[in-house]
Coordinates of C-alpha atoms in Angstrom, one line a residue:
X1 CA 0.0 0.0 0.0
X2 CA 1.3 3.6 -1.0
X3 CA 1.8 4.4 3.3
X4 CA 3.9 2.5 3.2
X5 CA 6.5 3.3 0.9
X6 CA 6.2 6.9 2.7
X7 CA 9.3 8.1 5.4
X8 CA 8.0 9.4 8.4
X9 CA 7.1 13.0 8.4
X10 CA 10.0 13.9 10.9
X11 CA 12.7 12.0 8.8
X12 CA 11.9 13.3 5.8
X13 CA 12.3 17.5 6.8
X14 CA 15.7 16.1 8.2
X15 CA 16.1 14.6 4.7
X16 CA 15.6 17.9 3.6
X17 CA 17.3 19.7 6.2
X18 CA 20.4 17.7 6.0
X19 CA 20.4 18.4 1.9
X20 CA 20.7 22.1 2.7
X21 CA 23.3 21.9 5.2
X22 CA 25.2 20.1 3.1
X23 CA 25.2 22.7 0.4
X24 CA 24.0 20.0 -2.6
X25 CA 20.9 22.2 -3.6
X26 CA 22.5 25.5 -2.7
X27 CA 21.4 27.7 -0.1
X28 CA 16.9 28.6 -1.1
X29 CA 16.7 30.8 -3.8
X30 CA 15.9 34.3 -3.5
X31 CA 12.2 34.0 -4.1
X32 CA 10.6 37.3 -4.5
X33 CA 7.2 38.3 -2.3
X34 CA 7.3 35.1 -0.6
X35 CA 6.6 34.2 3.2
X36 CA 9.0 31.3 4.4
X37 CA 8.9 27.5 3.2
X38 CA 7.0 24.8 3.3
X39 CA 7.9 20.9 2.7
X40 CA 5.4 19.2 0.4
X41 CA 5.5 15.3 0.0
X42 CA 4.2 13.3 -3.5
X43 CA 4.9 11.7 -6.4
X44 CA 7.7 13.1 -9.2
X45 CA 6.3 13.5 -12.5
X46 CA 8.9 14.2 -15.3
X47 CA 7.7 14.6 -19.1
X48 CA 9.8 14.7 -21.6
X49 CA 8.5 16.5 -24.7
X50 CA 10.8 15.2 -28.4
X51 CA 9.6 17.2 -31.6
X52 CA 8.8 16.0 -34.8
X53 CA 11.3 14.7 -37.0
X54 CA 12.2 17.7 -40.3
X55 CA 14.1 18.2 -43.1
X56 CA 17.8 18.6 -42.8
X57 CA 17.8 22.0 -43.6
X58 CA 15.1 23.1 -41.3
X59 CA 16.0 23.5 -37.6
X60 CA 13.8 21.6 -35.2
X61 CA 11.9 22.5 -32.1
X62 CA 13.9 22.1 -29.0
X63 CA 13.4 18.9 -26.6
X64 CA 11.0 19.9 -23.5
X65 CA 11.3 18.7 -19.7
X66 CA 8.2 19.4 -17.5
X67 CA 8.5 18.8 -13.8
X68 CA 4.9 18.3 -11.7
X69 CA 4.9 17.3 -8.3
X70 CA 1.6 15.3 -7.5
X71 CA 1.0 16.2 -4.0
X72 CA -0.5 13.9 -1.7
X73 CA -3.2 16.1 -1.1
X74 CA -4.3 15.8 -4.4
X75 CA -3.0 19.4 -5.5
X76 CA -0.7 19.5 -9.0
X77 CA 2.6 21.4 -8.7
X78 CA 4.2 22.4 -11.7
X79 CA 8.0 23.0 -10.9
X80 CA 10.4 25.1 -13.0
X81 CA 12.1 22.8 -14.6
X82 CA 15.8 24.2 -14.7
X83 CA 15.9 24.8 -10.7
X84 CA 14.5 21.4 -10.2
X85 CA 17.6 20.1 -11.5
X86 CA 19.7 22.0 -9.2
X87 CA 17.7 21.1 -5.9
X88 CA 17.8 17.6 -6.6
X89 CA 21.7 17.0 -8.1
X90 CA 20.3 14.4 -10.3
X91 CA 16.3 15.0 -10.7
X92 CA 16.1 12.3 -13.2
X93 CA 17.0 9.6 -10.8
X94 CA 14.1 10.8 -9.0
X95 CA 11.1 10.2 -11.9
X96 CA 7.9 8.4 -10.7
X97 CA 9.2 8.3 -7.3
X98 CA 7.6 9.4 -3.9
X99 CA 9.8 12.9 -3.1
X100 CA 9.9 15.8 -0.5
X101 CA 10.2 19.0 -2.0
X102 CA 10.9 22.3 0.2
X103 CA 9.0 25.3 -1.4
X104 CA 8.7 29.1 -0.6
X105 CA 5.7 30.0 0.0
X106 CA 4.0 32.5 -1.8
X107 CA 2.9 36.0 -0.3
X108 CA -1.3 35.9 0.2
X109 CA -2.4 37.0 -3.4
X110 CA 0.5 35.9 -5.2
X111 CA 0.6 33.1 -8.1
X112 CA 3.4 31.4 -10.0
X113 CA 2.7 29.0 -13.2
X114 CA 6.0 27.2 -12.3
X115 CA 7.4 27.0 -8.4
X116 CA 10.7 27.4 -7.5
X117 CA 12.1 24.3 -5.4
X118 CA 15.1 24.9 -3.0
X119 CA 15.4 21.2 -2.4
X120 CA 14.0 17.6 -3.5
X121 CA 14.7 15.0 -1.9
X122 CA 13.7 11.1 -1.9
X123 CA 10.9 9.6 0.6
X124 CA 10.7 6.3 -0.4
X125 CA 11.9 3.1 0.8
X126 CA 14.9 3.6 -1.8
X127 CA 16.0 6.6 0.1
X128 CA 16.0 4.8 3.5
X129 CA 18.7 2.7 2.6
X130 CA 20.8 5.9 1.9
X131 CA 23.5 6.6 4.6
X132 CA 23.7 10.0 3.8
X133 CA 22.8 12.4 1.3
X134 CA 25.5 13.5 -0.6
X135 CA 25.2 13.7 -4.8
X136 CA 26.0 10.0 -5.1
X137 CA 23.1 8.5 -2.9
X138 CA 20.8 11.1 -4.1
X139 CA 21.4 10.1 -7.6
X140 CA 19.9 6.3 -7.3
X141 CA 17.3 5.5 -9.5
X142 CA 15.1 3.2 -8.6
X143 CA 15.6 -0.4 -10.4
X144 CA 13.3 -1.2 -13.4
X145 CA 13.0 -5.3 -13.2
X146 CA 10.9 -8.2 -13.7
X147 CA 7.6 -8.0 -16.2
X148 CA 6.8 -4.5 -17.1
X149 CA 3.2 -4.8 -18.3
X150 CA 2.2 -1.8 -21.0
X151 CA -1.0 -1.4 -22.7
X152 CA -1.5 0.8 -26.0
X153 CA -4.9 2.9 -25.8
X154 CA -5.7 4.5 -29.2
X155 CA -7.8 7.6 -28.5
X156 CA -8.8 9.7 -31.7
X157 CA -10.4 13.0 -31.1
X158 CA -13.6 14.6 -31.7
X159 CA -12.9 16.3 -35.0
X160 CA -10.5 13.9 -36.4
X161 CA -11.9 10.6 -38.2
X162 CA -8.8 9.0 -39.3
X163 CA -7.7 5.6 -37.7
X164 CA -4.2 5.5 -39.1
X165 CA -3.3 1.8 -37.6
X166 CA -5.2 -0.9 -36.1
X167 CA -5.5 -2.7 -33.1
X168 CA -3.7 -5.3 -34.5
X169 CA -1.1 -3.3 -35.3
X170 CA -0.2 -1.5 -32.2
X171 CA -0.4 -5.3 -30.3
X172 CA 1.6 -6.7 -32.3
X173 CA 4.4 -4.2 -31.7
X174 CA 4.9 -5.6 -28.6
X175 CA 5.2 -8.9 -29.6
X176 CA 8.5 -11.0 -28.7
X177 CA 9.8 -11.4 -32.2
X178 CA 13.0 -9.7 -33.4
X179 CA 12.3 -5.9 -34.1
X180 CA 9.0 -6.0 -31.8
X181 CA 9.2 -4.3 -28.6
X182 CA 9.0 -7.6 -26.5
X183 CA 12.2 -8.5 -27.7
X184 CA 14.1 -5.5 -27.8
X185 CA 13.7 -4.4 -24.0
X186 CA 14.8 -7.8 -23.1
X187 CA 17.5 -7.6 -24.9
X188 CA 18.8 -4.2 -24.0
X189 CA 18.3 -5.1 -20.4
X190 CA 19.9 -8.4 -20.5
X191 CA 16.6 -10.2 -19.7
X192 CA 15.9 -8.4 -16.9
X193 CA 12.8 -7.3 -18.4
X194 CA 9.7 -8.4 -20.4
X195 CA 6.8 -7.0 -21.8
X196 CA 4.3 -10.3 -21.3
X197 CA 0.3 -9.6 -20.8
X198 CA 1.0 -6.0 -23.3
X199 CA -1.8 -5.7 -25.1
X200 CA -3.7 -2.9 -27.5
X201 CA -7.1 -1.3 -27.3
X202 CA -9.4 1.3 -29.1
X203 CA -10.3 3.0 -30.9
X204 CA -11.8 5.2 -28.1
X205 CA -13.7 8.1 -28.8
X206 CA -12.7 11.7 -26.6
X207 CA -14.9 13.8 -25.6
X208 CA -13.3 16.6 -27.2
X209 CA -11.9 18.3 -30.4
X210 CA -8.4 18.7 -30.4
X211 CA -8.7 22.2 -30.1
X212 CA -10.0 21.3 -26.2
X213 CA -6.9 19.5 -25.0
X214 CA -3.6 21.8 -27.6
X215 CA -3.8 25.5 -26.7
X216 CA -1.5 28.7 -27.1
X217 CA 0.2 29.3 -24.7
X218 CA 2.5 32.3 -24.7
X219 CA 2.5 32.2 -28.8
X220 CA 3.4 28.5 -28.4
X221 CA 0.8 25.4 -29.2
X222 CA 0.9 23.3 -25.7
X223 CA -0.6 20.1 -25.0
X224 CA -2.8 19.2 -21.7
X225 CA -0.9 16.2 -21.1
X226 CA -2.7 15.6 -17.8
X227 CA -6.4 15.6 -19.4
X228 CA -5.4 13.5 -22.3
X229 CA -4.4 11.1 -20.0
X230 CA -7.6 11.2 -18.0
X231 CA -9.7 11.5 -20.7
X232 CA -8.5 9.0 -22.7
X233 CA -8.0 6.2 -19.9
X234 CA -12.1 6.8 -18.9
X235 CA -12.7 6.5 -22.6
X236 CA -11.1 3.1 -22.1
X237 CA -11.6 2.2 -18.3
X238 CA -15.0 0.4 -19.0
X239 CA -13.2 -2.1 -22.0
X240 CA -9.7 -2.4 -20.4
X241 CA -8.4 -3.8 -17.0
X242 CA -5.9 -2.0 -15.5
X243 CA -4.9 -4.3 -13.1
X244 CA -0.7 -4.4 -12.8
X245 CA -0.3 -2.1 -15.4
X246 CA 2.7 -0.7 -15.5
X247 CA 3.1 1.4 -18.6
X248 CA 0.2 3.4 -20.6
X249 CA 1.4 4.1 -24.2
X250 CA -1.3 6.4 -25.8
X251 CA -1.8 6.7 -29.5
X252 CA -3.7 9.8 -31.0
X253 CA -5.2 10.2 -34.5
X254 CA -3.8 14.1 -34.6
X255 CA -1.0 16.1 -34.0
X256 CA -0.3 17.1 -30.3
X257 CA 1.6 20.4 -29.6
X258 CA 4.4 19.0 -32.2
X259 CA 6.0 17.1 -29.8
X260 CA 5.6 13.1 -28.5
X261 CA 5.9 12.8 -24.6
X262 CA 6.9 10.1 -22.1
X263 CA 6.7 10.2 -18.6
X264 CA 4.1 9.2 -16.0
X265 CA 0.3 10.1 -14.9
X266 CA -2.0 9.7 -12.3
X267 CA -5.9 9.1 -12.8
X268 CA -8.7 7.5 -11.8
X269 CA -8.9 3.9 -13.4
X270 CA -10.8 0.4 -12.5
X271 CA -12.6 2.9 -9.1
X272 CA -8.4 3.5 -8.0
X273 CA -5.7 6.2 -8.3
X274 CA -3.1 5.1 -10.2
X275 CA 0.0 6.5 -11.7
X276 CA 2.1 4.4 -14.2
X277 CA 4.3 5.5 -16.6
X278 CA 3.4 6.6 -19.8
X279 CA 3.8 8.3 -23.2
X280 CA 1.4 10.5 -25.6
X281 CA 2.0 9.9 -29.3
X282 CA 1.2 11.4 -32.2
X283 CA 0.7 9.0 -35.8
X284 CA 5.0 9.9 -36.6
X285 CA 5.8 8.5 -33.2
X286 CA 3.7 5.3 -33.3
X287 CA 4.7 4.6 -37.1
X288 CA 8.3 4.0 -36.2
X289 CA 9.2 1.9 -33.2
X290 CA 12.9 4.2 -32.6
X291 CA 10.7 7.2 -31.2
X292 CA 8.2 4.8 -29.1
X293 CA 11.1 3.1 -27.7
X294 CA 12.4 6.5 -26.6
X295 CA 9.1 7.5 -25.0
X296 CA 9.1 4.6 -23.6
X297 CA 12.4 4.7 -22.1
X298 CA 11.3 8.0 -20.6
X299 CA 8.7 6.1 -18.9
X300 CA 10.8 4.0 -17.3
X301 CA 12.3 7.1 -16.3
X302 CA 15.2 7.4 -18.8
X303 CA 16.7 11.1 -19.7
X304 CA 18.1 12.3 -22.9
X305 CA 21.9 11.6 -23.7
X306 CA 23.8 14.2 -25.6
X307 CA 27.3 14.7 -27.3
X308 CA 30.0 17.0 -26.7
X309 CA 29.4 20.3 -29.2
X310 CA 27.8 22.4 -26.8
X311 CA 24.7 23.5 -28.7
X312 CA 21.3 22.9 -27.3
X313 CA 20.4 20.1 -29.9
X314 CA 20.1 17.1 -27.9
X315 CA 19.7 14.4 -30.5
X316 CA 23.1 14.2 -31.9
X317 CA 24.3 11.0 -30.0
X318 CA 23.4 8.1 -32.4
X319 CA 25.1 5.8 -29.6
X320 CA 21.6 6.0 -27.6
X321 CA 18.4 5.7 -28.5
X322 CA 17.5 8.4 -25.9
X323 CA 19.7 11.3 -28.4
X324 CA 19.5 10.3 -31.4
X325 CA 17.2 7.8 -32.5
X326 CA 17.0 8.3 -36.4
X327 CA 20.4 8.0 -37.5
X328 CA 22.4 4.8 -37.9
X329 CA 19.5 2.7 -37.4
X330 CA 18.3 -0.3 -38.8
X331 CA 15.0 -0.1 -40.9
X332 CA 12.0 -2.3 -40.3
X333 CA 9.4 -3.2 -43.3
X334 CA 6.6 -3.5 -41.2
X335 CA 7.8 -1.5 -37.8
X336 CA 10.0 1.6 -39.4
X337 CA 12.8 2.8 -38.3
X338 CA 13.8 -0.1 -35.1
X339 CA 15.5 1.6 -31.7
X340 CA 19.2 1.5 -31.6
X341 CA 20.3 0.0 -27.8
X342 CA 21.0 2.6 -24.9
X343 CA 24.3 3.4 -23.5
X344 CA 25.6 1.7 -20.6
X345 CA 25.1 4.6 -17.7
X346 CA 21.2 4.6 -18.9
X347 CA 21.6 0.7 -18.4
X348 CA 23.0 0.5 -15.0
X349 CA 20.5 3.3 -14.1
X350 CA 17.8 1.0 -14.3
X351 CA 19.7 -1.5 -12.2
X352 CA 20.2 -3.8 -15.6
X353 CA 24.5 -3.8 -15.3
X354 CA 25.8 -6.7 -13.4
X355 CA 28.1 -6.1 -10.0
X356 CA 30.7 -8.5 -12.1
X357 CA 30.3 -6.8 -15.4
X358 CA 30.8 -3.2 -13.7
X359 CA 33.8 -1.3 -12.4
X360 CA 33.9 2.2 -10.4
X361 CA 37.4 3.6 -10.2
X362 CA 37.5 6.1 -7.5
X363 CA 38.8 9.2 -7.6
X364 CA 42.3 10.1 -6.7
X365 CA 43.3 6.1 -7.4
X366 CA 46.8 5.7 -9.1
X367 CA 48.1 2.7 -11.4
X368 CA 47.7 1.4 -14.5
X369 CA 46.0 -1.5 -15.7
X370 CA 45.4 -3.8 -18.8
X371 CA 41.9 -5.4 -19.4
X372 CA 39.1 -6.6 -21.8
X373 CA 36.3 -4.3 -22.0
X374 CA 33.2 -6.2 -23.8
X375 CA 30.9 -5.3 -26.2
X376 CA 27.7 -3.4 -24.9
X377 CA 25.2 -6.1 -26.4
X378 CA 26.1 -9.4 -25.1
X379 CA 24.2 -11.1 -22.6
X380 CA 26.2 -13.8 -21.5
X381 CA 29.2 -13.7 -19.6
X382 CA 31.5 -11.9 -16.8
X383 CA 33.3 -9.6 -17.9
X384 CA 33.3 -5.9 -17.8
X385 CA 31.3 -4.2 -19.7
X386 CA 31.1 -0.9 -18.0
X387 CA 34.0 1.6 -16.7
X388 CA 33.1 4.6 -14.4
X389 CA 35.9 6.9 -13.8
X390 CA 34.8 9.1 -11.0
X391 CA 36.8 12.5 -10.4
X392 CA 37.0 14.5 -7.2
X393 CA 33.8 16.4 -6.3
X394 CA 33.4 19.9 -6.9
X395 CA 31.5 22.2 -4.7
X396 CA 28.7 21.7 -6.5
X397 CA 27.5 18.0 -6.9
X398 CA 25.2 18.7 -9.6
X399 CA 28.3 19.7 -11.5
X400 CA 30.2 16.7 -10.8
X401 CA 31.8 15.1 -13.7
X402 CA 32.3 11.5 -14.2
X403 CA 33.2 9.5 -17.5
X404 CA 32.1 6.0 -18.7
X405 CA 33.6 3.4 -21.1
X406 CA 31.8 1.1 -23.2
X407 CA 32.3 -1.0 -26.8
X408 CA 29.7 -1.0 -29.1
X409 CA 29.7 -3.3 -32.1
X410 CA 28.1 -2.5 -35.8
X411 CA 26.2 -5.9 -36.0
X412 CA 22.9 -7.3 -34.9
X413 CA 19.1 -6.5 -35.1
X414 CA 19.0 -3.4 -33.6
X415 CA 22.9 -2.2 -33.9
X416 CA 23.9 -3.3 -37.3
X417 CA 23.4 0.4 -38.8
X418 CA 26.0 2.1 -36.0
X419 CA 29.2 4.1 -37.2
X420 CA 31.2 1.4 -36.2
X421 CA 33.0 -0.7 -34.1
X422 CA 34.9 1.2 -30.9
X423 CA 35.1 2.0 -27.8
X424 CA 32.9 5.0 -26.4
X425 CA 33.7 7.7 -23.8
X426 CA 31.0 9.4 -22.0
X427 CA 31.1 12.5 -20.0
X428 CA 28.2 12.1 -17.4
X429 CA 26.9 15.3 -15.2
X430 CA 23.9 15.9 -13.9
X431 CA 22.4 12.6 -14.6
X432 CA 23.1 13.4 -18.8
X433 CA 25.6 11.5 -20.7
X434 CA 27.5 13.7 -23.3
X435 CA 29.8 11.1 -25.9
X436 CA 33.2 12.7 -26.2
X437 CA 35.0 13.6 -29.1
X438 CA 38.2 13.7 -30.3
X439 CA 37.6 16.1 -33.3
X440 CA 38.3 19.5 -32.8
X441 CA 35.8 21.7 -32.8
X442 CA 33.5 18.5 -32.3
X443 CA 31.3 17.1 -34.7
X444 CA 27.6 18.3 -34.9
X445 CA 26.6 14.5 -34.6
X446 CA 28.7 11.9 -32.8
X447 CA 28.9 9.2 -35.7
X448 CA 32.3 11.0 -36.3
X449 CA 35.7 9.2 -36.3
X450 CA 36.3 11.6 -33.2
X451 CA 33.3 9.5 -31.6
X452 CA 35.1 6.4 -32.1
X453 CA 38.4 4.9 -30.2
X454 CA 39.6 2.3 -32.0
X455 CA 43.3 0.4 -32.1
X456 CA 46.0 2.2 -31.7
X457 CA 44.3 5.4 -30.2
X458 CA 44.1 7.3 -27.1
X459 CA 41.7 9.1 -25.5
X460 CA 42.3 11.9 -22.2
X461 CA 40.6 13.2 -19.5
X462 CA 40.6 17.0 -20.1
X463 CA 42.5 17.2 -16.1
X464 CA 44.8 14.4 -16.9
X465 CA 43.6 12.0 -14.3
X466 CA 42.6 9.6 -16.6
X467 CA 44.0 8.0 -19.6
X468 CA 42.8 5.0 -22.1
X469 CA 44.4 3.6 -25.0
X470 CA 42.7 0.8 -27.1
X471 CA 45.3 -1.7 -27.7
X472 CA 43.9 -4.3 -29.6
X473 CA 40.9 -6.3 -30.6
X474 CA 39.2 -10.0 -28.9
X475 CA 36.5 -12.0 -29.8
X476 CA 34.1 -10.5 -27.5
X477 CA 35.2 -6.6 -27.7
X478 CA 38.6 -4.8 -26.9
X479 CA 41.8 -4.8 -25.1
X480 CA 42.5 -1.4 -23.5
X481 CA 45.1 0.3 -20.9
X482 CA 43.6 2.4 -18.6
X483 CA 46.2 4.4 -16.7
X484 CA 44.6 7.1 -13.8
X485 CA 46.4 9.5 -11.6
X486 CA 48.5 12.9 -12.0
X487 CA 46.8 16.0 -13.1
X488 CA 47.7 18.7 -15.1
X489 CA 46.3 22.1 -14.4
X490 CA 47.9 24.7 -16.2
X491 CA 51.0 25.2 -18.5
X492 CA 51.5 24.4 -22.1
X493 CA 50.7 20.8 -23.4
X494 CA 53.1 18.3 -22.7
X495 CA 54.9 15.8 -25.1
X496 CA 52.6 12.9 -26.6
X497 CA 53.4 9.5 -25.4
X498 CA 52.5 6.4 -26.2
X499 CA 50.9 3.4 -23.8
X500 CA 53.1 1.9 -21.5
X501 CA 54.4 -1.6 -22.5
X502 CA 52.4 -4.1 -21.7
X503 CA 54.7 -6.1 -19.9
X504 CA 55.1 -3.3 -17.3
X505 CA 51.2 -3.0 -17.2
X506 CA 49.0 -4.6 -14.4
X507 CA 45.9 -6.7 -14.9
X508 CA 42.3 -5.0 -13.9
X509 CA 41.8 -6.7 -10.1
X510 CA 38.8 -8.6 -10.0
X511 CA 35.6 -7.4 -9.1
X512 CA 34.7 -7.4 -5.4
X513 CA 32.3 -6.2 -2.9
X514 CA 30.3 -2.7 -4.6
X515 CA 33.6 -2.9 -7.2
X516 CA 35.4 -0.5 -6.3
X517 CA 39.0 -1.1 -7.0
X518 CA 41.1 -0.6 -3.6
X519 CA 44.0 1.9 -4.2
X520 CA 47.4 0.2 -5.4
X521 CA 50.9 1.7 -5.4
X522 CA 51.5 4.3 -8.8
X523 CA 53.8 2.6 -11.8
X524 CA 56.5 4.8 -13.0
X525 CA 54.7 7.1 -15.0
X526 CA 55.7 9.1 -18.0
X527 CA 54.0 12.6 -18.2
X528 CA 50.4 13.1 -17.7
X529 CA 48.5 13.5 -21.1
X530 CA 46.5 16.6 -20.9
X531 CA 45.5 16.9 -25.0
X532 CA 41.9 15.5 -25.1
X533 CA 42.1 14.7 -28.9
X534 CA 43.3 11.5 -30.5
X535 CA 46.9 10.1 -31.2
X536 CA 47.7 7.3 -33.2

């Protein structure tokens, strides 16, 4: 029962009160014509807005965030989306889950279409486990396991006749043959999940024309996500049981606000509240399975992944189908364009990377030391698959920079259309993964050679504290050096070097405990490599 995933009142403001004393949300905002806070408990809702696809020569709309806090009391909170992040260090990790959030409280006679939080924290069982509350037990999303029941309601509006698809269309899609959703979330989470019991329904009629639910909004067309959700699950409540639901995918005959979501909802369904996660999609979303895939990945709570070129297009990382989901992809004749896999961090943040396949190197740790690193994709095995290079914090968390390794290989269902063949650096802050590059300036999409480490190359930490060189190829990915310690903070670049022999190179310990490797005496190093781009 929902009480009693809920902290006790009194634990939960020293949740909160601890976060602010520890300086990891910042000291409260300066709030104008407001009289003191207040701490509000309820669920996170996060909804992720991805425009429509256009021509190459037109520029596209920008990806949305929406941030609602669905108070216990029933009231709907709509947070501004850019101070959420800061209050919670990683707000993503914190989707569909029960939170506290501290709020100022508005002067008598005073509104505000988007509050200002000063600190969210987690109330839920998850959080109890959490010794503390610095930015690394804040950011733990909550694992995404076992079967993961969606069901597809097609809702067409008032004014609009056309049925593009039919039932047995959208059912079918989550069917367990290759290119059907069924089998590409288990494969991309290593079996961990399934879709069994997903099923279609409709076509419901809405009580409205679409002019009811998409309205202007400061000169901008914006959708009422919440009441197409309610509306369209009472359309279907009498036809559909929503028994252990866990995912609503909803398909509309019309165009939304030119953007498809995913997220989660709340409404009133078989006589019960209930809020699973779900997605709104417009007839380019559900005609391709990449962009349901990626609203469905924001369902299970997912964020975007970026690259490295600094602009504020977010779907120019083809490595994940959370960027980019169009490009590099393998076609489908009957389900479009099929979803490319996501990247490792968006993996282990749904709790689907093995203890034994991952390894956290702290920061500050010295050495050098020669291992396999494993191709992304496969299932079977022990090996590592995953490399997280942590740096020293900074003063603030939500600015804290870590990087990832992973190989990806160009074969396979859902892969067979990649770039290539490499090994793939991430830059991860804030709960968003940004692929590196070794171009200079970087590419405007990451399916570069500068994306790519392959033999013979070297990639750098921009500080120097850690360094990778891909050495050579196996039969189930690559053999790579990964030397860490020494940074370089100023001066002119130093001399390139190569890898250290191998002979003088330790193996990677094995994984124990939370795999963390314990600290081991520094090899004679040469220089610290401080230029980020590649050498070969």
């Amino acid at each position: 029962m929902e009480h009693r995933n809920r902290l006790p009142h009194r634990r939960t403001a020293w949740f909160v009160c601890i976060a602010l004393a520890w300086g990891i949300l910042g000291a409260p905002s300066a709030h104008a014509q407001t009289a003191g806070t207040t701490v509000v408990q309820g669920r996170l809702a996060l909804h992720w807005g991805d425009p429509a696809p256009v021509a190459r020569q037109q520029k596209a709309l920008p990806a949305r965030l929406r941030a609602v806090l669905l108070a216990d009391d029933g009231r709907r909170i709509p947070l501004d989306p850019v101070q959420a992040k800061r209050a919670a260090v990683d707000l993503y990790a914190l989707a569909n889950r029960r939170v506290a959030v501290s709020l100022p409280v508005l002067a008598q006679g005073v509104s505000a279409r988007e509050r200002f939080a000063d600190a969210i924290v987690p109330a839920d069982r998850l959080a109890e486990a959490a010794p503390a509350l610095g930015g690394k037990q804040v950011a733990a999303a909550a694992a995404v396991m076992g079967n993961t029941r969606w069901v597809t309601l097609m809702c067409k509006f008032s004014d609009i006749a056309t049925e593009q698809k039919n039932q047995a269309f959208f059912a079918s899609q989550y069917g367990n043959a290759v290119g059907q959703l069924g089998h590409y979330w288990s494969e991309v989470s290593y079996g961990q999940i399934n879709l069994v019991g997903s099923s279609a329904y409709g076509w419901f009629a809405l009580p409205k024309p679409r002019s009811g639910y998409v309205t202007m909004v400061d000169g901008k067309e914006d959708a009422d996500l919440d009441r197409l959700f309610q509306d369209c699950v009472t359309a279907a409540d009498a036809q559909v049981d929503f028994t252990g639901v866990q995912g609503i995918n909803m398909m509309f005959n019309g165009d939304l606000d030119g953007y498809a979501w995913g997220g989660g909802a709340c409404a009133m369904m078989d006589g019960a509240r209930r809020c699973p996660r779900a997605t709104w999609n417009p007839p380019w979303s559900f005609a391709n399975l990449a962009p349901l895939a990626h609203e469905m990945g924001h369902g299970y709570g997912l964020p975007h992944s970026d690259n490295s070129d600094g602009d504020d297009d977010t779907y120019d990382n083809p490595w994940d189908v959370m960027s980019d989901g169009w490009r590099n992809a393998v076609s489908d004749p009957v389900y479009g364009t099929r979803p490319k896999h996501i990247n490792m961090i968006q993996r282990d943040r749904l709790g689907w990377v093995a203890s034994a396949r991952k390894w956290v190197v702290p920061a500050g740790l010295s050495g050098s030391w020669q291992f396999e690193l494993e191709y992304a994709a496969l299932a079977d095995g022990t090996g590592r698959q995953l490399v997280v290079l942590n740096t020293p914090d900074q003063i603030d968390p939500a600015f804290t920079v870590s990087y990832t390794l992973e190989a990806r290989n160009r074969t396979g269902t859902y892969e067979g259309g990649l770039a290539g063949t490499a090994v793939i650096v991430h830059r991860v802050r804030g709960g968003t993964a940004y692929s590196e590059d070794a171009d200079f300036p970087p590419a405007n999409v990451a399916n570069n050679e500068g994306s790519m480490f392959k033999v013979g190359e070297t990639w750098s930490a921009p500080n120097g504290g850690y360094r990778l060189r891909v050495d050579g190829t196996t039969a189930r990915g690559f053999l790579v050096t990964l030397t860490a310690g020494g940074q370089v903070t100023g001066g002119p670049l130093l001399p390139r070097t190569g890898a250290p022999p191998v002979s003088s190179v330790k193996p990677a310990p094995p994984a124990t405990g939370n795999n963390r490797i314990s600290p081991r005496p520094a090899l004679q190093r040469r220089a610290p490599f401080r230029d980020p781009r590649r050498i070969r």
